[in-house]
Coordinates of C-alpha atoms in Angstrom, one line a residue:
M1 CA 16.6 -4.2 -17.0
T2 CA 14.1 -4.9 -14.2
R3 CA 15.2 -1.9 -12.1
R4 CA 14.9 0.4 -15.1
M5 CA 11.5 -0.9 -16.1
K6 CA 10.2 -0.5 -12.6
A7 CA 11.6 3.1 -12.5
L8 CA 9.7 3.8 -15.7
A9 CA 6.6 2.2 -14.3
C10 CA 6.5 4.5 -11.4
T11 CA 6.4 7.6 -13.7
A12 CA 3.8 6.1 -16.0
P13 CA 0.8 7.4 -14.0
L14 CA 2.2 10.9 -14.3
H15 CA 2.5 10.7 -18.1
D16 CA -1.1 9.2 -18.2
L17 CA -2.4 12.4 -16.7
D18 CA -1.2 14.5 -19.7
A19 CA -2.4 11.8 -22.1
R20 CA -5.9 11.9 -20.6
K21 CA -6.4 15.6 -19.9
G22 CA -7.9 16.1 -23.3
M23 CA -10.8 13.9 -22.3
L24 CA -12.0 16.3 -19.6
D25 CA -15.3 17.9 -20.6
W26 CA -15.4 20.5 -17.8
V27 CA -12.2 22.3 -18.6
D28 CA -9.9 23.1 -21.6
A29 CA -6.9 21.3 -20.0
G30 CA -4.4 21.8 -22.9
V31 CA -2.7 24.6 -21.1
Y32 CA -2.0 22.6 -17.9
Q33 CA 1.1 20.4 -17.4
M34 CA -0.5 17.6 -15.4
A35 CA 2.8 15.7 -14.7
E36 CA 4.4 18.8 -13.2
I37 CA 1.3 19.4 -11.0
A38 CA 1.5 15.7 -9.9
L39 CA 5.2 16.0 -8.9
H40 CA 4.4 19.2 -7.0
M41 CA 1.6 17.4 -5.2
I42 CA 3.8 14.5 -4.2
D43 CA 6.4 17.0 -3.0
K44 CA 4.0 18.8 -0.8
V45 CA 2.5 15.6 0.7
T46 CA 6.0 14.2 1.4
I47 CA 7.1 17.3 3.3
A48 CA 3.9 17.4 5.3
M49 CA 4.2 13.8 6.5
D50 CA 5.4 12.7 10.0
F51 CA 5.0 9.6 12.1
D52 CA 1.6 10.4 13.7
S53 CA -0.2 12.0 10.8
G54 CA 0.1 12.9 7.1
A55 CA -1.1 15.6 4.8
D56 CA -4.6 16.9 4.9
H57 CA -6.6 16.7 1.6
E58 CA -7.9 20.3 1.5
R59 CA -4.5 21.8 2.6
M60 CA -2.7 20.0 -0.1
I61 CA -5.1 21.2 -2.8
N62 CA -4.8 24.8 -1.4
K63 CA -1.0 24.6 -1.5
V64 CA -0.9 23.2 -5.0
T65 CA -3.5 25.6 -6.4
P66 CA -1.1 28.6 -6.7
F67 CA 1.2 26.4 -8.8
V68 CA -1.7 25.5 -11.1
A69 CA -2.7 29.1 -11.3
A70 CA 0.7 30.1 -12.5
Q71 CA 0.3 27.8 -15.5
A72 CA -3.1 29.5 -16.5
P73 CA -3.3 32.9 -14.8
G74 CA -6.3 34.0 -16.8
R75 CA -8.5 31.1 -15.6
P76 CA -10.8 31.4 -12.5
N77 CA -9.4 30.1 -9.1
T78 CA -12.2 27.6 -8.9
E79 CA -10.9 25.9 -12.0
H80 CA -7.4 25.8 -10.6
A81 CA -8.6 24.1 -7.4
R82 CA -10.6 21.6 -9.4
V83 CA -7.6 20.7 -11.6
A84 CA -5.5 20.2 -8.4
G85 CA -8.2 18.0 -7.0
W86 CA -8.4 15.9 -10.2
V87 CA -4.6 15.3 -10.1
L88 CA -4.8 14.3 -6.5
D89 CA -7.6 11.8 -7.2
N90 CA -5.6 10.3 -10.0
L91 CA -2.5 9.9 -7.8
L92 CA -4.7 8.1 -5.3
N93 CA -6.2 6.1 -8.2
V94 CA -9.7 6.8 -7.0
G95 CA -12.3 4.5 -8.6
T96 CA -10.3 1.3 -8.5
V97 CA -10.8 -1.5 -5.9
D98 CA -7.4 -1.4 -4.3
R99 CA -6.4 2.1 -5.5
G100 CA -3.1 0.8 -6.9
F101 CA -1.3 0.9 -10.2
R102 CA 0.0 -2.2 -12.1
R103 CA 2.6 -2.4 -14.9
V104 CA 3.7 -5.5 -16.7
Y105 CA 7.4 -6.1 -17.4
G106 CA 9.5 -9.0 -18.5
E107 CA 12.7 -10.7 -17.3
L108 CA 14.9 -13.6 -18.2
D109 CA 15.2 -16.4 -15.6
E110 CA 18.2 -18.6 -15.0
G111 CA 17.3 -20.9 -17.9
G112 CA 17.0 -18.0 -20.4
T113 CA 13.2 -18.1 -20.5
Y114 CA 11.4 -14.8 -20.9
R115 CA 8.7 -14.4 -18.3
R116 CA 6.2 -11.6 -17.8
R117 CA 5.8 -10.2 -14.3
A118 CA 3.4 -7.7 -12.8
F119 CA 4.7 -4.7 -10.7
D120 CA 2.0 -3.4 -8.3
F121 CA 2.7 -0.1 -6.6
K122 CA 1.0 3.1 -5.2
L123 CA 2.1 6.7 -5.2
L124 CA -0.2 8.3 -2.7
V125 CA -2.3 6.4 -0.1
E126 CA -4.9 7.4 2.6
R127 CA -4.1 6.2 6.1
A128 CA -5.7 6.9 9.5
G129 CA -3.7 9.0 11.9
T130 CA -3.5 8.6 15.7
D131 CA -6.3 11.2 16.1
G132 CA -8.7 9.2 13.9
Q133 CA -8.5 11.5 10.9
V134 CA -7.6 10.2 7.4
Y135 CA -4.4 11.7 6.0
L136 CA -2.5 11.4 2.7
R137 CA 0.9 9.7 2.7
A138 CA 3.5 9.3 0.0
T139 CA 4.8 5.7 -0.6
D140 CA 8.4 4.7 -1.3
E141 CA 7.7 4.6 -5.0
A142 CA 6.5 8.2 -5.0
I143 CA 9.6 9.4 -3.1
N144 CA 11.7 7.5 -5.6
V145 CA 10.0 9.3 -8.4
L146 CA 11.0 12.6 -6.7
V147 CA 14.7 11.7 -6.3
G148 CA 15.1 9.7 -9.5
A149 CA 16.0 6.3 -7.9
L150 CA 14.3 3.0 -7.1
D151 CA 14.9 0.5 -4.3
T152 CA 17.9 2.3 -3.1
D153 CA 19.3 1.5 0.3
V154 CA 17.8 4.3 2.4
E155 CA 20.6 4.6 5.0
S156 CA 23.4 4.7 2.3
A157 CA 21.5 7.2 0.2
Q158 CA 21.0 9.4 3.3
V159 CA 24.7 9.4 4.1
A160 CA 25.6 10.1 0.5
A161 CA 23.1 12.9 0.2
E162 CA 24.4 14.6 3.3
L163 CA 28.0 14.2 2.2
K164 CA 27.1 15.8 -1.1
L165 CA 25.3 18.6 0.7
E166 CA 28.3 19.3 2.9
H167 CA 30.6 19.4 -0.1
L168 CA 28.4 21.8 -2.0
I169 CA 28.0 24.1 1.0
S170 CA 31.7 24.2 1.6
S171 CA 32.3 25.1 -2.0
G172 CA 29.7 27.8 -2.0
R173 CA 27.4 26.2 -4.5
L174 CA 24.2 26.9 -2.6
A175 CA 21.8 26.5 -5.6
E176 CA 22.9 22.9 -6.0
A177 CA 23.1 22.5 -2.3
K178 CA 19.4 23.3 -2.0
L179 CA 18.5 20.4 -4.4
A180 CA 20.8 18.1 -2.4
A181 CA 19.2 19.2 0.9
E182 CA 15.7 18.5 -0.5
Q183 CA 16.7 15.0 -1.6
A184 CA 18.2 14.4 1.8
R185 CA 14.9 15.4 3.4
Y186 CA 13.0 13.0 1.1
R187 CA 15.3 10.2 2.2
T188 CA 14.7 11.1 5.8
V189 CA 11.0 10.8 5.3
Q190 CA 11.5 7.5 3.4
F191 CA 13.6 6.0 6.2
G192 CA 10.9 7.0 8.8
E193 CA 8.2 5.4 6.6
T194 CA 10.1 2.1 6.5
L195 CA 10.2 2.0 10.3
R196 CA 6.6 3.1 10.6
G197 CA 5.6 0.3 8.2
R198 CA 7.3 -2.3 10.4
L199 CA 5.6 -1.0 13.5
D200 CA 2.2 -1.1 11.8
A201 CA 2.8 -4.7 10.7
T202 CA 3.6 -5.5 14.3
R203 CA 0.3 -4.0 15.5
R204 CA -1.5 -6.3 13.0
D205 CA 0.4 -9.5 13.8
V206 CA 3.6 -9.7 15.8
R207 CA 4.4 -13.0 14.0
A208 CA 4.7 -11.2 10.7
V209 CA 7.8 -9.3 11.8
D210 CA 11.1 -10.9 13.0
W211 CA 11.6 -9.3 16.4
E212 CA 14.2 -11.9 17.4
R213 CA 16.9 -10.8 15.0
E214 CA 15.9 -8.6 12.1
I215 CA 14.1 -5.8 14.0
P216 CA 16.6 -5.5 16.9
E217 CA 19.4 -5.1 14.3
L218 CA 17.4 -2.6 12.4
L219 CA 16.7 -0.6 15.5
D220 CA 20.4 -0.6 16.6
S221 CA 21.6 0.5 13.1
A222 CA 18.8 3.1 12.9
L223 CA 19.8 4.6 16.3
R224 CA 23.5 4.7 15.2
H225 CA 22.3 6.3 11.9
V226 CA 20.3 9.0 13.8
E227 CA 23.2 9.8 16.1
A228 CA 25.5 10.2 13.1
R229 CA 23.0 12.3 11.2
F230 CA 22.5 14.6 14.2
R231 CA 26.2 15.3 14.3
A232 CA 26.4 15.8 10.5
E233 CA 23.3 17.9 10.2
S234 CA 24.3 20.1 13.2
A235 CA 27.7 20.8 11.6
I236 CA 26.0 21.5 8.2
L237 CA 23.5 23.8 9.9
R238 CA 26.4 25.8 11.6
D239 CA 28.1 26.1 8.2
I240 CA 25.0 27.3 6.4
T241 CA 24.2 29.8 9.2
A242 CA 27.7 31.2 9.0
A243 CA 27.5 31.4 5.2
R244 CA 24.1 33.2 5.5
D245 CA 25.4 35.7 8.1
D246 CA 28.8 36.4 6.3
T247 CA 27.7 36.9 2.7
E248 CA 26.8 40.3 1.3
D249 CA 25.0 38.9 -1.7
G250 CA 21.2 39.1 -1.2
E251 CA 20.6 36.0 -3.5
Q252 CA 23.1 34.0 -1.6
K253 CA 21.6 35.0 1.7
R254 CA 18.2 34.0 0.6
R255 CA 19.4 30.6 -0.6
A256 CA 21.3 30.0 2.6
A257 CA 18.2 30.9 4.6
E258 CA 16.2 28.3 2.6
L259 CA 18.9 25.7 3.4
V260 CA 18.7 26.5 7.1
D261 CA 14.9 25.8 7.0
I262 CA 15.4 22.5 5.1
V263 CA 18.2 21.2 7.3
G264 CA 16.3 22.3 10.4
D265 CA 13.3 20.3 9.2
C266 CA 15.6 17.3 8.7
I267 CA 16.8 17.6 12.3
R268 CA 13.2 17.8 13.6
R269 CA 12.3 14.6 11.7
H270 CA 15.3 12.8 13.0
T271 CA 14.2 13.8 16.5
Q272 CA 10.8 12.2 15.9
L273 CA 12.5 9.1 14.4
Q274 CA 14.7 8.7 17.5
A275 CA 11.7 8.9 19.8
R276 CA 9.9 6.2 17.8
L277 CA 13.0 4.0 17.8
Q278 CA 13.3 4.2 21.6
S279 CA 9.6 3.3 22.1
A280 CA 9.6 0.5 19.5
G281 CA 10.4 -2.2 22.1
A282 CA 7.5 -1.1 24.3
V283 CA 5.2 -1.3 21.3
F284 CA 6.3 -4.8 20.5
R285 CA 5.8 -6.0 24.2
A286 CA 2.4 -4.3 24.4
E287 CA 1.2 -5.8 21.1
Q288 CA 2.6 -9.3 22.1
D289 CA 0.6 -9.2 25.3
R290 CA -2.5 -7.9 23.6
Q291 CA -2.5 -10.4 20.7
Q292 CA -1.5 -13.3 22.9
F293 CA -4.6 -13.0 25.2
S294 CA -7.0 -11.9 22.5
G295 CA -7.7 -15.5 21.4
P296 CA -7.5 -17.1 18.0
A297 CA -9.4 -15.6 15.0
K298 CA -13.0 -16.8 14.7
R299 CA -12.8 -17.1 11.0
A300 CA -9.8 -17.0 8.7
A301 CA -10.0 -14.7 5.7
I302 CA -9.1 -16.0 2.2
D303 CA -7.0 -14.0 -0.1
L304 CA -8.6 -14.9 -3.4
Y305 CA -6.0 -13.1 -5.5
G306 CA -2.9 -14.4 -3.7
Q307 CA -4.1 -17.9 -2.6
L308 CA -6.3 -18.9 -5.5
L309 CA -6.1 -16.8 -8.7
T310 CA -2.3 -16.3 -8.9
P311 CA -1.3 -19.9 -8.3
I312 CA -4.1 -21.2 -10.6
L313 CA -3.1 -19.1 -13.5
E314 CA 0.4 -20.5 -13.4
Q315 CA -0.9 -24.1 -13.6
P316 CA -2.1 -26.1 -16.7
V317 CA -5.8 -26.3 -17.3
G318 CA -6.0 -30.0 -16.3
T319 CA -4.3 -29.3 -13.0
A320 CA -6.2 -26.1 -12.3
A321 CA -9.7 -27.5 -12.8
R322 CA -9.9 -29.6 -9.7
P323 CA -9.1 -26.9 -7.1
L324 CA -11.3 -24.4 -8.9
E325 CA -14.2 -26.9 -8.8
A326 CA -13.7 -27.5 -5.1
Y327 CA -13.7 -23.8 -4.4
F328 CA -16.8 -22.9 -6.3
R329 CA -18.7 -25.9 -5.0
A330 CA -18.0 -24.8 -1.5
A331 CA -18.6 -21.1 -2.2
A332 CA -21.9 -21.6 -4.0
G333 CA -23.5 -23.5 -1.1
I334 CA -26.0 -26.4 -1.1
R335 CA -28.8 -24.6 -3.0
P336 CA -27.9 -22.1 -5.7
P337 CA -30.0 -18.9 -5.7
T338 CA -32.8 -18.7 -8.3
A339 CA -31.9 -16.3 -11.2
T340 CA -34.7 -14.0 -12.2
S341 CA -35.6 -14.3 -15.8
L342 CA -38.1 -12.4 -18.0
P343 CA -40.8 -15.2 -18.0
S344 CA -40.7 -15.5 -14.2
L345 CA -40.8 -11.8 -13.7
V346 CA -43.9 -11.5 -16.0
S347 CA -45.6 -14.3 -14.1
L348 CA -44.9 -12.6 -10.8
L349 CA -46.3 -9.3 -12.1
L350 CA -49.5 -10.9 -13.6
R351 CA -50.2 -13.0 -10.5
P352 CA -53.6 -12.0 -9.0
A353 CA -53.6 -10.3 -5.7
P354 CA -54.6 -12.5 -2.7
E355 CA -58.0 -12.0 -1.1
R356 CA -58.0 -9.4 1.6
A357 CA -59.9 -11.6 4.1
K358 CA -57.1 -14.2 4.0
V359 CA -54.5 -11.6 4.6
V360 CA -56.2 -9.6 7.4
G361 CA -58.1 -12.3 9.2
E362 CA -61.1 -11.8 11.5
I363 CA -61.6 -8.3 12.8
P364 CA -62.6 -8.3 16.5
E365 CA -65.6 -6.3 17.6
P366 CA -64.5 -3.3 19.6
Q367 CA -65.8 -2.7 23.1
L368 CA -67.0 0.9 23.2
A369 CA -67.4 2.6 26.5
P370 CA -70.4 4.9 27.0
S371 CA -69.6 8.6 26.5
E372 CA -69.9 10.9 29.4
D373 CA -72.4 13.7 29.4
S374 CA -70.2 16.8 29.1
E375 CA -73.0 19.4 28.5
R376 CA -72.5 22.4 30.8
F377 CA -76.0 23.9 30.5
S378 CA -79.1 22.0 31.5
E379 CA -82.5 22.1 30.0
E380 CA -83.6 24.4 32.8
H381 CA -80.9 26.9 31.9
W382 CA -82.1 26.9 28.2
R383 CA -85.7 27.5 29.3
M384 CA -84.8 30.4 31.6
A385 CA -82.6 31.9 28.9
D386 CA -85.5 31.7 26.4
E387 CA -87.7 33.6 28.9
L388 CA -85.1 36.4 29.4
L389 CA -84.4 36.8 25.7
D390 CA -88.1 36.8 24.6
L391 CA -88.3 40.5 23.7
P392 CA -91.1 41.0 21.2
E393 CA -91.9 44.7 21.5
V394 CA -89.0 46.4 23.3
G395 CA -85.2 46.0 23.3
R396 CA -83.1 45.5 26.3
E397 CA -79.4 46.1 27.0
L398 CA -77.1 43.2 27.5
S399 CA -75.8 44.5 30.8
G400 CA -79.2 44.5 32.4
L401 CA -80.0 41.0 31.1
L402 CA -76.6 39.7 32.5
A403 CA -77.3 41.2 36.0
E404 CA -80.8 39.7 36.1
A405 CA -79.5 36.3 35.0
A406 CA -76.6 36.3 37.4
E407 CA -79.0 36.7 40.3
R408 CA -80.6 33.5 39.3
D409 CA -77.6 31.4 38.3
P410 CA -74.0 32.3 37.2
D411 CA -74.2 29.6 34.4
L412 CA -77.4 31.2 33.2
A413 CA -75.6 34.6 32.8
R414 CA -72.9 32.8 30.7
L415 CA -75.5 31.2 28.5
V416 CA -77.2 34.6 27.9
A417 CA -73.9 36.2 27.0
L418 CA -73.1 33.4 24.5
R419 CA -76.5 33.7 22.9
A420 CA -76.2 37.5 22.7
V421 CA -72.9 37.2 20.9
H422 CA -74.3 34.7 18.5
A423 CA -77.2 37.1 17.8
Y424 CA -74.9 39.8 16.6
S425 CA -75.1 39.7 12.7
P426 CA -77.2 36.6 12.7
E427 CA -77.6 34.2 9.8
V428 CA -81.1 35.2 8.5
G429 CA -81.1 32.8 5.6
A430 CA -80.5 29.8 7.8
A431 CA -83.4 30.9 10.1
V432 CA -85.7 31.3 7.1
R433 CA -84.8 27.9 5.7
S434 CA -85.4 26.2 9.1
G435 CA -88.9 27.7 9.4
Q436 CA -88.3 29.8 12.6
G437 CA -90.9 32.4 13.4
R438 CA -88.8 34.7 15.4
M439 CA -85.0 35.2 16.0
L440 CA -82.8 37.2 18.4
V441 CA -81.0 40.2 17.0
A442 CA -78.3 42.2 18.7
V443 CA -76.8 45.6 17.7
A444 CA -74.0 47.6 19.2
T445 CA -74.9 50.7 21.1
G446 CA -71.4 52.3 21.1
R447 CA -71.0 51.9 24.9
T448 CA -68.9 49.3 26.8
I449 CA -69.6 46.9 29.6
E450 CA -67.2 46.8 32.5
T451 CA -68.0 44.3 35.2
E452 CA -65.9 41.8 37.3
V453 CA -66.9 38.9 35.0
Y454 CA -67.7 40.4 31.6
G455 CA -66.3 43.2 29.5
G456 CA -66.7 44.5 25.9
D457 CA -69.3 46.3 23.8
E458 CA -72.7 47.0 25.1
L459 CA -75.4 45.3 22.9
L460 CA -79.1 46.1 22.4
L461 CA -81.1 42.9 22.1
T462 CA -84.6 42.4 20.6
S463 CA -86.7 39.7 19.1
A464 CA -87.5 40.1 15.3
E465 CA -90.3 38.4 13.5
I466 CA -89.4 36.4 10.4
S467 CA -91.7 36.9 7.5
S468 CA -92.5 33.6 5.6
E469 CA -94.3 35.4 2.7
T470 CA -92.7 35.0 -0.7
G471 CA -93.7 36.5 -4.0
T472 CA -95.0 34.4 -6.8
A473 CA -94.5 34.8 -10.6
E474 CA -97.4 35.1 -13.0
D475 CA -97.2 31.4 -13.9
G476 CA -97.6 30.4 -10.2
T477 CA -94.0 29.5 -9.5
A478 CA -92.1 31.0 -6.6
A479 CA -90.3 34.2 -7.5
P480 CA -86.7 34.6 -6.4
A481 CA -86.0 37.0 -3.5
D482 CA -84.3 40.3 -4.0
D483 CA -80.8 40.0 -2.6
G484 CA -80.4 43.7 -2.1
A485 CA -83.2 44.0 0.4
S486 CA -83.1 40.5 1.9
Q487 CA -82.2 41.3 5.5
E488 CA -84.2 44.5 6.0
E489 CA -87.4 43.1 4.3
V490 CA -87.2 39.7 5.9
L491 CA -86.8 41.1 9.5
R492 CA -89.5 43.3 10.8

C-alpha cells in the first residue's frame, strides 16, 4: 500500500498541471495536455544530464516547444515557449520555500494503528555544475515516473532492462526494443545520480557517509556492474548494427539506427561513471584532509523543522510546552522589539521638528583670502584708448587705429580691438538710459584686415552724439518714443 501511494504521489504534480491550467489568464490552455508536456520535459532533462552538469533552462524550453506547438499548431510560437516555461516552473515548484512537493499517506504499524505520514519529494531541481553555472537535474522520483516504478534496486533494474532489450532485439521486435532501451538509459542515469549524491554528501561532511564499509562495497559492486554492462551493451550494439545493415525494410532500418544512438549513449554514460568510480577514493582522501584541518564550525545551525517542529508535534501538549517555551525565550532575546501601533505612529508623525540650531550647532566664521587683481588693462590703457577712439567729426578705419595703438603698447591694441567689436551694432537704448552723451559706433566697410596678429572684417569707427531730447504730450507728460525711427533719430 505504501509503495503504491508513493507512486501515485509522484504523478500528482503532473495531474495538478491539467487541473490548474484553466486558471491561467494569459492563455486559453484548454487545448494543451500539460501532463504530457511535463513528462516530455522530464525526459529531455534526464537525457541531458551527466556527472559534471545538467540541462540548461533555455535549451530545455527550446527542445520542448516543438512538442507544445504540435498540440496547438495555430497558436503563436511565443505562446508555445511560455507554456513550456510555465510547465518547467511548476516541475521545479517555483514559489515555495524548499521547492518540494508533499503528499500525505497512511500506513498501519505493527500494532494495527493507522498513522498518517508525509512523503516529501522533488521532480526537477537546480544544482550548480563544476563550471559554476546552474543546471536542471531530474531526481530519482522523476525518473521513476518515467519508467513506472518506485524505489527499485537500480542495479537489478539495469540488468533486467538490458536482458529484456537483448531478447527483443534478437526476436526482431525493434519498436518494443526502443522503449526498453530508453528505460535502460533512464536507469543508467539514475545509477549515476545515486553515486553523485554520495560524493556530494562526502564533500559536505565525510562523517555523513560510511567510507569504512558501505561506500567501498558500493564502489566495488558498481565497478563490477559497469564492467558487465560494457560487455552486454557492446554485444547489443553489435547485434543492432548488424540488424540495421542487413534489413531491407526502411522502417526497421530507422528504428535500428535510433537504437544504435540510444545504446551508444548508454555506453558513453557508463564510461563517465567508471571514471568517477575510479576517482572516488581520491575525492574522499582530499575531502578528509580538507575538512580535518578546516577547524570546527563556529556556529551550529538548527534545523527548526527536523529538530523542533516534527518532534514537538508528536508529543502531548503538556510535554511539548516546556521545550517550546525554552526555545522562544532564547530566540526572542532579552528585550523584545517594540511593535509599531497606530497611536505610536500618529504621535511620531505629529511630533514637532527639532530646532535647527540644536541640530546644526555653531557655524564657524570662514577665513577669506583677499582676491588677486586679475585685470589685464590698467587705467592708463583705458585713458589712451579713449583718446584714440574719440572721433567726433571724422571716421577712422580699425586697421589704422590698431597700427597706431600697437606702436604705443600691444595691450593697448588689444583693448582697442575689443572696444571696436563691442561698438558694432551697439545697445543704443542702454546708452540713453545711462545718460551717456556720446558713444562709439562701428560699421563694416566690406574689406578685410590681414595682419600677423589680427584678422577679419575692416570696420569704420566714429563717435556719435546721443540726443537727450524727448517729445512731450499736450498734458505735459513725456511722450513715448517711436520704435520705428529710434536708432536713426537718436544717433546723429
